GROMACS .gro file of C-alpha atoms in nm:
model
  436
    1UNK     CA    1  12.635 -12.187  -8.217
    2UNK     CA    2  12.707 -12.024  -7.877
    3UNK     CA    3  12.416 -12.020  -7.634
    4UNK     CA    4  12.333 -11.731  -7.402
    5UNK     CA    5  12.108 -11.757  -7.094
    6UNK     CA    6  11.913 -11.430  -7.035
    7UNK     CA    7  11.751 -11.387  -6.690
    8UNK     CA    8  11.530 -11.082  -6.634
    9UNK     CA    9  11.192 -11.030  -6.467
   10UNK     CA   10  11.086 -10.785  -6.744
   11UNK     CA   11  10.939 -10.958  -7.049
   12UNK     CA   12  11.021 -10.653  -7.263
   13UNK     CA   13  11.391 -10.671  -7.174
   14UNK     CA   14  11.395 -11.045  -7.242
   15UNK     CA   15  11.238 -10.998  -7.585
   16UNK     CA   16  11.480 -10.719  -7.681
   17UNK     CA   17  11.782 -10.923  -7.566
   18UNK     CA   18  11.652 -11.232  -7.749
   19UNK     CA   19  11.607 -11.041  -8.074
   20UNK     CA   20  11.949 -10.871  -8.057
   21UNK     CA   21  12.133 -11.194  -7.971
   22UNK     CA   22  11.952 -11.405  -8.233
   23UNK     CA   23  12.033 -11.143  -8.498
   24UNK     CA   24  12.399 -11.183  -8.394
   25UNK     CA   25  12.376 -11.561  -8.445
   26UNK     CA   26  12.349 -11.677  -8.082
   27UNK     CA   27  12.113 -11.933  -7.933
   28UNK     CA   28  11.905 -11.783  -7.651
   29UNK     CA   29  11.755 -11.937  -7.336
   30UNK     CA   30  11.515 -11.716  -7.139
   31UNK     CA   31  11.451 -11.715  -6.761
   32UNK     CA   32  11.193 -11.496  -6.587
   33UNK     CA   33  11.379 -11.478  -6.253
   34UNK     CA   34  11.688 -11.587  -6.065
   35UNK     CA   35  11.543 -11.917  -5.939
   36UNK     CA   36  11.446 -12.020  -6.290
   37UNK     CA   37  11.795 -11.930  -6.416
   38UNK     CA   38  11.961 -12.147  -6.149
   39UNK     CA   39  11.721 -12.431  -6.233
   40UNK     CA   40  11.818 -12.409  -6.602
   41UNK     CA   41  12.190 -12.401  -6.513
   42UNK     CA   42  12.146 -12.724  -6.317
   43UNK     CA   43  12.030 -12.905  -6.632
   44UNK     CA   44  12.224 -12.728  -6.911
   45UNK     CA   45  12.541 -12.528  -6.950
   46UNK     CA   46  12.518 -12.218  -7.173
   47UNK     CA   47  12.823 -12.037  -7.304
   48UNK     CA   48  12.739 -11.712  -7.124
   49UNK     CA   49  12.486 -11.578  -6.868
   50UNK     CA   50  12.319 -11.235  -6.890
   51UNK     CA   51  12.135 -11.155  -6.564
   52UNK     CA   52  11.941 -10.855  -6.438
   53UNK     CA   53  12.067 -10.711  -6.109
   54UNK     CA   54  11.726 -10.655  -5.944
   55UNK     CA   55  11.482 -10.950  -5.955
   56UNK     CA   56  11.204 -11.059  -5.717
   57UNK     CA   57  11.350 -11.381  -5.572
   58UNK     CA   58  11.726 -11.385  -5.633
   59UNK     CA   59  11.925 -11.088  -5.752
   60UNK     CA   60  12.183 -11.099  -6.029
   61UNK     CA   61  12.458 -11.074  -5.767
   62UNK     CA   62  12.327 -11.391  -5.599
   63UNK     CA   63  12.303 -11.572  -5.934
   64UNK     CA   64  12.664 -11.477  -6.015
   65UNK     CA   65  12.786 -11.580  -5.669
   66UNK     CA   66  12.614 -11.920  -5.709
   67UNK     CA   67  12.778 -11.974  -6.049
   68UNK     CA   68  13.122 -11.890  -5.908
   69UNK     CA   69  13.067 -12.130  -5.616
   70UNK     CA   70  13.002 -12.428  -5.850
   71UNK     CA   71  13.312 -12.604  -5.980
   72UNK     CA   72  13.140 -12.699  -6.307
   73UNK     CA   73  13.026 -12.341  -6.373
   74UNK     CA   74  13.304 -12.132  -6.215
   75UNK     CA   75  13.458 -12.031  -6.549
   76UNK     CA   76  13.120 -11.938  -6.705
   77UNK     CA   77  13.114 -11.568  -6.818
   78UNK     CA   78  12.848 -11.364  -6.635
   79UNK     CA   79  12.733 -11.023  -6.763
   80UNK     CA   80  12.508 -10.822  -6.529
   81UNK     CA   81  12.256 -10.568  -6.662
   82UNK     CA   82  12.098 -10.285  -6.462
   83UNK     CA   83  11.891  -9.973  -6.520
   84UNK     CA   84  12.123  -9.787  -6.280
   85UNK     CA   85  12.500  -9.831  -6.293
   86UNK     CA   86  12.677  -9.652  -6.008
   87UNK     CA   87  12.966  -9.713  -5.769
   88UNK     CA   88  12.754  -9.934  -5.541
   89UNK     CA   89  12.643 -10.161  -5.828
   90UNK     CA   90  12.998 -10.179  -5.964
   91UNK     CA   91  13.138 -10.266  -5.619
   92UNK     CA   92  12.885 -10.547  -5.568
   93UNK     CA   93  12.950 -10.679  -5.919
   94UNK     CA   94  13.322 -10.692  -5.843
   95UNK     CA   95  13.252 -10.865  -5.510
   96UNK     CA   96  13.055 -11.147  -5.677
   97UNK     CA   97  13.326 -11.175  -5.954
   98UNK     CA   98  13.098 -11.074  -6.243
   99UNK     CA   99  13.266 -11.014  -6.580
  100UNK     CA  100  13.100 -10.674  -6.626
  101UNK     CA  101  12.791 -10.455  -6.585
  102UNK     CA  102  12.591 -10.322  -6.882
  103UNK     CA  103  12.336 -10.039  -6.855
  104UNK     CA  104  11.988 -10.092  -6.992
  105UNK     CA  105  11.799 -10.009  -7.207
  106UNK     CA  106  12.059 -10.134  -7.455
  107UNK     CA  107  12.204  -9.883  -7.696
  108UNK     CA  108  12.256 -10.013  -8.051
  109UNK     CA  109  12.481 -10.319  -8.061
  110UNK     CA  110  12.617 -10.274  -7.707
  111UNK     CA  111  12.475 -10.607  -7.582
  112UNK     CA  112  12.596 -10.804  -7.886
  113UNK     CA  113  12.944 -10.647  -7.874
  114UNK     CA  114  12.982 -10.710  -7.503
  115UNK     CA  115  12.872 -11.074  -7.531
  116UNK     CA  116  13.107 -11.138  -7.824
  117UNK     CA  117  13.394 -10.974  -7.637
  118UNK     CA  118  13.341 -11.191  -7.327
  119UNK     CA  119  13.311 -11.511  -7.533
  120UNK     CA  120  13.627 -11.427  -7.729
  121UNK     CA  121  13.816 -11.356  -7.406
  122UNK     CA  122  13.712 -11.691  -7.252
  123UNK     CA  123  13.791 -11.882  -7.569
  124UNK     CA  124  14.136 -11.721  -7.590
  125UNK     CA  125  14.210 -11.810  -7.231
  126UNK     CA  126  14.103 -12.170  -7.297
  127UNK     CA  127  14.326 -12.224  -7.605
  128UNK     CA  128  14.642 -12.043  -7.486
  129UNK     CA  129  14.929 -12.291  -7.425
  130UNK     CA  130  15.091 -12.304  -7.087
  131UNK     CA  131  15.421 -12.114  -7.062
  132UNK     CA  132  15.720 -12.351  -7.085
  133UNK     CA  133  15.900 -12.393  -6.762
  134UNK     CA  134  16.276 -12.358  -6.765
  135UNK     CA  135  16.430 -12.600  -6.520
  136UNK     CA  136  16.713 -12.442  -6.330
  137UNK     CA  137  17.052 -12.594  -6.375
  138UNK     CA  138  17.141 -12.772  -6.058
  139UNK     CA  139  17.485 -12.666  -5.953
  140UNK     CA  140  17.717 -12.942  -5.857
  141UNK     CA  141  17.827 -12.864  -5.511
  142UNK     CA  142  18.116 -13.084  -5.404
  143UNK     CA  143  18.079 -13.276  -5.083
  144UNK     CA  144  18.318 -13.229  -4.803
  145UNK     CA  145  18.646 -13.408  -4.882
  146UNK     CA  146  18.547 -13.514  -5.234
  147UNK     CA  147  18.732 -13.229  -5.414
  148UNK     CA  148  19.102 -13.188  -5.366
  149UNK     CA  149  19.260 -12.854  -5.309
  150UNK     CA  150  19.437 -12.888  -5.641
  151UNK     CA  151  19.113 -12.824  -5.849
  152UNK     CA  152  18.956 -12.497  -5.721
  153UNK     CA  153  18.955 -12.331  -6.068
  154UNK     CA  154  18.740 -12.607  -6.220
  155UNK     CA  155  18.466 -12.563  -5.958
  156UNK     CA  156  18.459 -12.187  -6.026
  157UNK     CA  157  18.424 -12.238  -6.405
  158UNK     CA  158  18.122 -12.468  -6.358
  159UNK     CA  159  17.938 -12.206  -6.149
  160UNK     CA  160  18.007 -11.933  -6.402
  161UNK     CA  161  17.879 -12.150  -6.686
  162UNK     CA  162  17.566 -12.223  -6.492
  163UNK     CA  163  17.515 -11.852  -6.434
  164UNK     CA  164  17.559 -11.784  -6.806
  165UNK     CA  165  17.307 -12.057  -6.887
  166UNK     CA  166  17.066 -11.909  -6.637
  167UNK     CA  167  17.100 -11.566  -6.797
  168UNK     CA  168  17.039 -11.716  -7.137
  169UNK     CA  169  16.734 -11.894  -6.997
  170UNK     CA  170  16.599 -11.567  -6.856
  171UNK     CA  171  16.652 -11.389  -7.188
  172UNK     CA  172  16.487 -11.680  -7.366
  173UNK     CA  173  16.198 -11.661  -7.117
  174UNK     CA  174  16.146 -11.292  -7.193
  175UNK     CA  175  16.144 -11.375  -7.563
  176UNK     CA  176  15.891 -11.648  -7.495
  177UNK     CA  177  15.674 -11.405  -7.296
  178UNK     CA  178  15.683 -11.156  -7.583
  179UNK     CA  179  15.597 -11.430  -7.826
  180UNK     CA  180  15.321 -11.546  -7.591
  181UNK     CA  181  15.169 -11.196  -7.582
  182UNK     CA  182  15.187 -11.176  -7.962
  183UNK     CA  183  15.034 -11.523  -7.984
  184UNK     CA  184  14.755 -11.417  -7.748
  185UNK     CA  185  14.682 -11.111  -7.958
  186UNK     CA  186  14.686 -11.323  -8.274
  187UNK     CA  187  14.464 -11.582  -8.105
  188UNK     CA  188  14.221 -11.312  -7.996
  189UNK     CA  189  14.209 -11.165  -8.345
  190UNK     CA  190  14.181 -11.511  -8.498
  191UNK     CA  191  13.899 -11.601  -8.258
  192UNK     CA  192  13.711 -11.289  -8.355
  193UNK     CA  193  13.776 -11.362  -8.723
  194UNK     CA  194  13.668 -11.724  -8.673
  195UNK     CA  195  13.347 -11.614  -8.507
  196UNK     CA  196  13.282 -11.364  -8.785
  197UNK     CA  197  13.362 -11.632  -9.043
  198UNK     CA  198  13.129 -11.877  -8.867
  199UNK     CA  199  12.852 -11.624  -8.874
  200UNK     CA  200  12.918 -11.551  -9.241
  201UNK     CA  201  12.930 -11.925  -9.313
  202UNK     CA  202  12.600 -11.979  -9.134
  203UNK     CA  203  12.446 -11.696  -9.328
  204UNK     CA  204  12.595 -11.837  -9.652
  205UNK     CA  205  12.445 -12.178  -9.571
  206UNK     CA  206  12.113 -12.015  -9.507
  207UNK     CA  207  12.140 -11.828  -9.835
  208UNK     CA  208  12.240 -12.149 -10.014
  209UNK     CA  209  11.943 -12.334  -9.872
  210UNK     CA  210  11.718 -12.045  -9.968
  211UNK     CA  211  11.874 -12.042 -10.315
  212UNK     CA  212  11.821 -12.416 -10.360
  213UNK     CA  213  11.462 -12.383 -10.249
  214UNK     CA  214  11.415 -12.090 -10.480
  215UNK     CA  215  11.570 -12.281 -10.774
  216UNK     CA  216  11.343 -12.576 -10.709
  217UNK     CA  217  11.046 -12.349 -10.702
  218UNK     CA  218  11.162 -12.178 -11.022
  219UNK     CA  219  11.210 -12.515 -11.197
  220UNK     CA  220  10.868 -12.629 -11.087
  221UNK     CA  221  10.693 -12.301 -11.172
  222UNK     CA  222  10.855 -12.197 -11.498
  223UNK     CA  223  10.512 -12.138 -11.651
  224UNK     CA  224  10.429 -11.880 -11.387
  225UNK     CA  225  10.737 -11.662 -11.431
  226UNK     CA  226  10.544 -11.342 -11.464
  227UNK     CA  227  10.337 -11.416 -11.158
  228UNK     CA  228  10.651 -11.511 -10.967
  229UNK     CA  229  10.810 -11.182 -11.069
  230UNK     CA  230  10.513 -10.994 -10.937
  231UNK     CA  231  10.525 -11.202 -10.624
  232UNK     CA  232  10.899 -11.134 -10.596
  233UNK     CA  233  10.834 -10.764 -10.613
  234UNK     CA  234  10.562 -10.811 -10.356
  235UNK     CA  235  10.802 -11.012 -10.140
  236UNK     CA  236  11.057 -10.729 -10.159
  237UNK     CA  237  10.791 -10.486 -10.051
  238UNK     CA  238  10.686 -10.720  -9.774
  239UNK     CA  239  11.050 -10.758  -9.668
  240UNK     CA  240  11.083 -10.382  -9.651
  241UNK     CA  241  10.756 -10.360  -9.459
  242UNK     CA  242  10.867 -10.643  -9.229
  243UNK     CA  243  11.197 -10.466  -9.166
  244UNK     CA  244  11.010 -10.147  -9.087
  245UNK     CA  245  10.776 -10.340  -8.857
  246UNK     CA  246  11.073 -10.502  -8.685
  247UNK     CA  247  11.234 -10.161  -8.632
  248UNK     CA  248  10.907 -10.024  -8.502
  249UNK     CA  249  10.865 -10.328  -8.274
  250UNK     CA  250  11.222 -10.280  -8.148
  251UNK     CA  251  11.151  -9.917  -8.072
  252UNK     CA  252  10.825 -10.012  -7.904
  253UNK     CA  253  11.002 -10.275  -7.693
  254UNK     CA  254  11.266 -10.022  -7.592
  255UNK     CA  255  10.991  -9.773  -7.513
  256UNK     CA  256  10.816 -10.048  -7.314
  257UNK     CA  257  11.138 -10.098  -7.117
  258UNK     CA  258  11.157  -9.727  -7.044
  259UNK     CA  259  10.785  -9.732  -6.957
  260UNK     CA  260  10.840 -10.014  -6.709
  261UNK     CA  261  11.118  -9.815  -6.546
  262UNK     CA  262  10.883  -9.518  -6.532
  263UNK     CA  263  10.609  -9.743  -6.390
  264UNK     CA  264  10.844  -9.850  -6.112
  265UNK     CA  265  10.932  -9.488  -6.054
  266UNK     CA  266  10.557  -9.410  -6.055
  267UNK     CA  267  10.497  -9.670  -5.785
  268UNK     CA  268  10.768  -9.508  -5.575
  269UNK     CA  269  10.612  -9.167  -5.640
  270UNK     CA  270  10.266  -9.300  -5.550
  271UNK     CA  271  10.409  -9.432  -5.224
  272UNK     CA  272  10.564  -9.091  -5.159
  273UNK     CA  273  10.235  -8.918  -5.251
  274UNK     CA  274  10.044  -9.146  -5.009
  275UNK     CA  275  10.293  -9.056  -4.737
  276UNK     CA  276  10.262  -8.687  -4.826
  277UNK     CA  277   9.882  -8.718  -4.813
  278UNK     CA  278   9.900  -8.882  -4.472
  279UNK     CA  279  10.126  -8.606  -4.351
  280UNK     CA  280   9.894  -8.347  -4.509
  281UNK     CA  281   9.596  -8.503  -4.328
  282UNK     CA  282   9.788  -8.483  -4.002
  283UNK     CA  283   9.879  -8.122  -4.081
  284UNK     CA  284   9.513  -8.046  -4.160
  285UNK     CA  285   9.409  -8.195  -3.827
  286UNK     CA  286   9.676  -7.988  -3.656
  287UNK     CA  287   9.562  -7.682  -3.854
  288UNK     CA  288   9.199  -7.740  -3.745
  289UNK     CA  289   9.315  -7.774  -3.385
  290UNK     CA  290   9.521  -7.455  -3.422
  291UNK     CA  291   9.219  -7.275  -3.571
  292UNK     CA  292   9.000  -7.397  -3.283
  293UNK     CA  293   9.263  -7.280  -3.035
  294UNK     CA  294   9.289  -6.949  -3.225
  295UNK     CA  295   8.912  -6.900  -3.208
  296UNK     CA  296   8.915  -6.986  -2.838
  297UNK     CA  297   9.205  -6.744  -2.791
  298UNK     CA  298   9.006  -6.473  -2.972
  299UNK     CA  299   8.707  -6.542  -2.748
  300UNK     CA  300   8.927  -6.535  -2.440
  301UNK     CA  301   9.086  -6.210  -2.562
  302UNK     CA  302   8.736  -6.063  -2.614
  303UNK     CA  303   8.632  -6.179  -2.267
  304UNK     CA  304   8.954  -6.038  -2.127
  305UNK     CA  305   8.887  -5.706  -2.303
  306UNK     CA  306   8.533  -5.707  -2.159
  307UNK     CA  307   8.667  -5.786  -1.814
  308UNK     CA  308   8.930  -5.515  -1.854
  309UNK     CA  309   8.659  -5.269  -1.958
  310UNK     CA  310   8.447  -5.374  -1.659
  311UNK     CA  311   8.752  -5.343  -1.435
  312UNK     CA  312   8.820  -4.997  -1.580
  313UNK     CA  313   8.457  -4.901  -1.528
  314UNK     CA  314   8.466  -5.034  -1.172
  315UNK     CA  315   8.792  -4.848  -1.113
  316UNK     CA  316   8.626  -4.533  -1.243
  317UNK     CA  317   8.328  -4.601  -1.018
  318UNK     CA  318   8.561  -4.661  -0.723
  319UNK     CA  319   8.747  -4.340  -0.805
  320UNK     CA  320   8.412  -4.158  -0.830
  321UNK     CA  321   8.305  -4.312  -0.499
  322UNK     CA  322   8.633  -4.206  -0.343
  323UNK     CA  323   8.582  -3.859  -0.482
  324UNK     CA  324   8.226  -3.866  -0.347
  325UNK     CA  325   8.356  -3.974  -0.006
  326UNK     CA  326   8.609  -3.691  -0.018
  327UNK     CA  327   8.332  -3.453  -0.120
  328UNK     CA  328   8.112  -3.595   0.157
  329UNK     CA  329   8.387  -3.524   0.409
  330UNK     CA  330   8.411  -3.171   0.277
  331UNK     CA  331   8.034  -3.137   0.302
  332UNK     CA  332   8.042  -3.265   0.659
  333UNK     CA  333   8.306  -3.007   0.743
  334UNK     CA  334   8.095  -2.739   0.578
  335UNK     CA  335   7.790  -2.867   0.764
  336UNK     CA  336   7.974  -2.846   1.095
  337UNK     CA  337   8.078  -2.492   1.008
  338UNK     CA  338   7.718  -2.411   0.926
  339UNK     CA  339   7.609  -2.567   1.252
  340UNK     CA  340   7.855  -2.345   1.436
  341UNK     CA  341   7.711  -2.047   1.251
  342UNK     CA  342   7.360  -2.163   1.342
  343UNK     CA  343   7.466  -2.198   1.705
  344UNK     CA  344   7.596  -1.842   1.699
  345UNK     CA  345   7.277  -1.735   1.530
  346UNK     CA  346   7.072  -1.914   1.794
  347UNK     CA  347   7.268  -1.731   2.061
  348UNK     CA  348   7.211  -1.406   1.883
  349UNK     CA  349   6.845  -1.503   1.840
  350UNK     CA  350   6.821  -1.568   2.212
  351UNK     CA  351   6.969  -1.226   2.279
  352UNK     CA  352   6.726  -1.082   2.032
  353UNK     CA  353   6.436  -1.256   2.212
  354UNK     CA  354   6.549  -1.104   2.536
  355UNK     CA  355   6.566  -0.770   2.366
  356UNK     CA  356   6.222  -0.826   2.213
  357UNK     CA  357   6.079  -0.926   2.549
  358UNK     CA  358   6.172  -0.583   2.674
  359UNK     CA  359   6.000  -0.436   2.374
  360UNK     CA  360   5.651  -0.523   2.472
  361UNK     CA  361   5.505  -0.296   2.224
  362UNK     CA  362   5.645  -0.494   1.934
  363UNK     CA  363   5.616  -0.828   2.111
  364UNK     CA  364   5.365  -0.979   1.878
  365UNK     CA  365   5.560  -0.871   1.575
  366UNK     CA  366   5.890  -0.982   1.724
  367UNK     CA  367   5.735  -1.311   1.844
  368UNK     CA  368   5.603  -1.383   1.496
  369UNK     CA  369   5.938  -1.307   1.343
  370UNK     CA  370   6.117  -1.524   1.597
  371UNK     CA  371   5.869  -1.804   1.537
  372UNK     CA  372   5.937  -1.778   1.167
  373UNK     CA  373   6.307  -1.787   1.235
  374UNK     CA  374   6.264  -2.095   1.450
  375UNK     CA  375   6.057  -2.266   1.189
  376UNK     CA  376   6.322  -2.186   0.929
  377UNK     CA  377   6.594  -2.312   1.163
  378UNK     CA  378   6.400  -2.635   1.219
  379UNK     CA  379   6.344  -2.670   0.848
  380UNK     CA  380   6.713  -2.611   0.790
  381UNK     CA  381   6.804  -2.869   1.056
  382UNK     CA  382   6.565  -3.113   0.897
  383UNK     CA  383   6.714  -3.043   0.552
  384UNK     CA  384   7.065  -3.085   0.693
  385UNK     CA  385   6.964  -3.418   0.853
  386UNK     CA  386   6.811  -3.537   0.529
  387UNK     CA  387   7.122  -3.424   0.343
  388UNK     CA  388   7.342  -3.617   0.584
  389UNK     CA  389   7.135  -3.932   0.534
  390UNK     CA  390   7.157  -3.894   0.157
  391UNK     CA  391   7.535  -3.846   0.180
  392UNK     CA  392   7.573  -4.154   0.405
  393UNK     CA  393   7.340  -4.377   0.205
  394UNK     CA  394   7.400  -4.259  -0.151
  395UNK     CA  395   7.760  -4.163  -0.218
  396UNK     CA  396   7.695  -4.191  -0.590
  397UNK     CA  397   7.457  -3.893  -0.564
  398UNK     CA  398   7.722  -3.658  -0.440
  399UNK     CA  399   7.631  -3.397  -0.696
  400UNK     CA  400   7.274  -3.384  -0.565
  401UNK     CA  401   7.403  -3.361  -0.209
  402UNK     CA  402   7.633  -3.078  -0.317
  403UNK     CA  403   7.339  -2.900  -0.479
  404UNK     CA  404   7.131  -2.952  -0.165
  405UNK     CA  405   7.422  -2.819   0.041
  406UNK     CA  406   7.438  -2.511  -0.184
  407UNK     CA  407   7.066  -2.462  -0.139
  408UNK     CA  408   7.108  -2.500   0.238
  409UNK     CA  409   7.390  -2.247   0.226
  410UNK     CA  410   7.167  -2.007   0.041
  411UNK     CA  411   6.896  -2.071   0.295
  412UNK     CA  412   7.144  -2.002   0.574
  413UNK     CA  413   7.241  -1.683   0.398
  414UNK     CA  414   6.876  -1.583   0.368
  415UNK     CA  415   6.817  -1.672   0.729
  416UNK     CA  416   7.127  -1.480   0.833
  417UNK     CA  417   7.001  -1.181   0.636
  418UNK     CA  418   6.661  -1.213   0.800
  419UNK     CA  419   6.821  -1.250   1.144
  420UNK     CA  420   7.032  -0.942   1.064
  421UNK     CA  421   6.716  -0.756   0.976
  422UNK     CA  422   6.555  -0.882   1.300
  423UNK     CA  423   6.863  -0.776   1.493
  424UNK     CA  424   6.846  -0.433   1.328
  425UNK     CA  425   6.480  -0.403   1.416
  426UNK     CA  426   6.561  -0.512   1.770
  427UNK     CA  427   6.835  -0.248   1.792
  428UNK     CA  428   6.598   0.014   1.664
  429UNK     CA  429   6.338  -0.097   1.920
  430UNK     CA  430   6.597  -0.087   2.197
  431UNK     CA  431   6.705   0.261   2.089
  432UNK     CA  432   6.345   0.374   2.087
  433UNK     CA  433   6.286   0.252   2.440
  434UNK     CA  434   6.601   0.422   2.558
  435UNK     CA  435   6.485   0.752   2.415
  436UNK     CA  436   6.156   0.707   2.599
   0.00000   0.00000   0.00000
């Protein structure tokens, strides 16, 4: 019975491989990792090694390379199994001189067929006879002086015969190669048939032993035939149930294999999720910092808007002050003009006083009027002085100063009117004295 060593770190894969290979009639040795497989190979030699590519301690590539490096194990068939079969895995399998790579989970009888194929190939290579070697005919080359010049045709005939024999040998060699290929094919087919026959023989022996046991039981329990028949029916039902349970267990084991692959993928995804969470935390911290900066920027913008508003208000105030200064200058010019008018009026008042002095008869009246005019002029001068102080000290109250200036102007107008009336009265008085 051929023995197969199965090395895989997944217990589910080991159980599935063990069941499939035992159903095919192989003996199975299980190893949980690469180190254990190498330890078993040091003590026993199986007929074939099935090794997983990815294992915790030593990979399947390392196991295969170790087998090829040992003289006692170099011709041992090695079949690698992997959940992923791509160009990289195939290249590494070729580099370590593996006999093939099989994808897992196993589909149907793929594992059994591949193992049988590799064993048949090795067995055929072991039993093939070596190709017969055809020794070349050594031409007889005459030594110098040993052949006379009278026998040149004889030497030529010997060479031609040797060439004919060589051609016949080559043709015979081609025939032998064809026969060798046919013999190899026949040997391969015979090996497969022998293996199938061995399996059938083993099954027949098992059936024979079961039949003998069953006959002994029947001979011993002839009185319980009816009960045995019921038990036989029950056994058939149990066999069917056992077969169903085995199929269900096989499916569960295959599902467990897929689940383990998914679990590995889940671990990778969890690692990626942890990394994504770390990055998300960093992004949240950055987002909080950005929000804080945004709030500060909003506050700064608000402060800037306030400052701009204050600057605008101050600019308006400055413009108003400038306008007030301009208005103050205008008022000063107007005040100077009014002063000039007052000076002229004072001169005219002085002339009027002289005229009134001559008019003794209306002296009291004219003196009272002049005194009133003087009082008004003093009041006007006082108002003008106060107005000037207000313009110098309070430029923001330009409107009030302008109003006061308008009032002063009106007062000047009233005073001018009154002075005109006084002048008219003085003229009338002067005319009256002249008539006298």
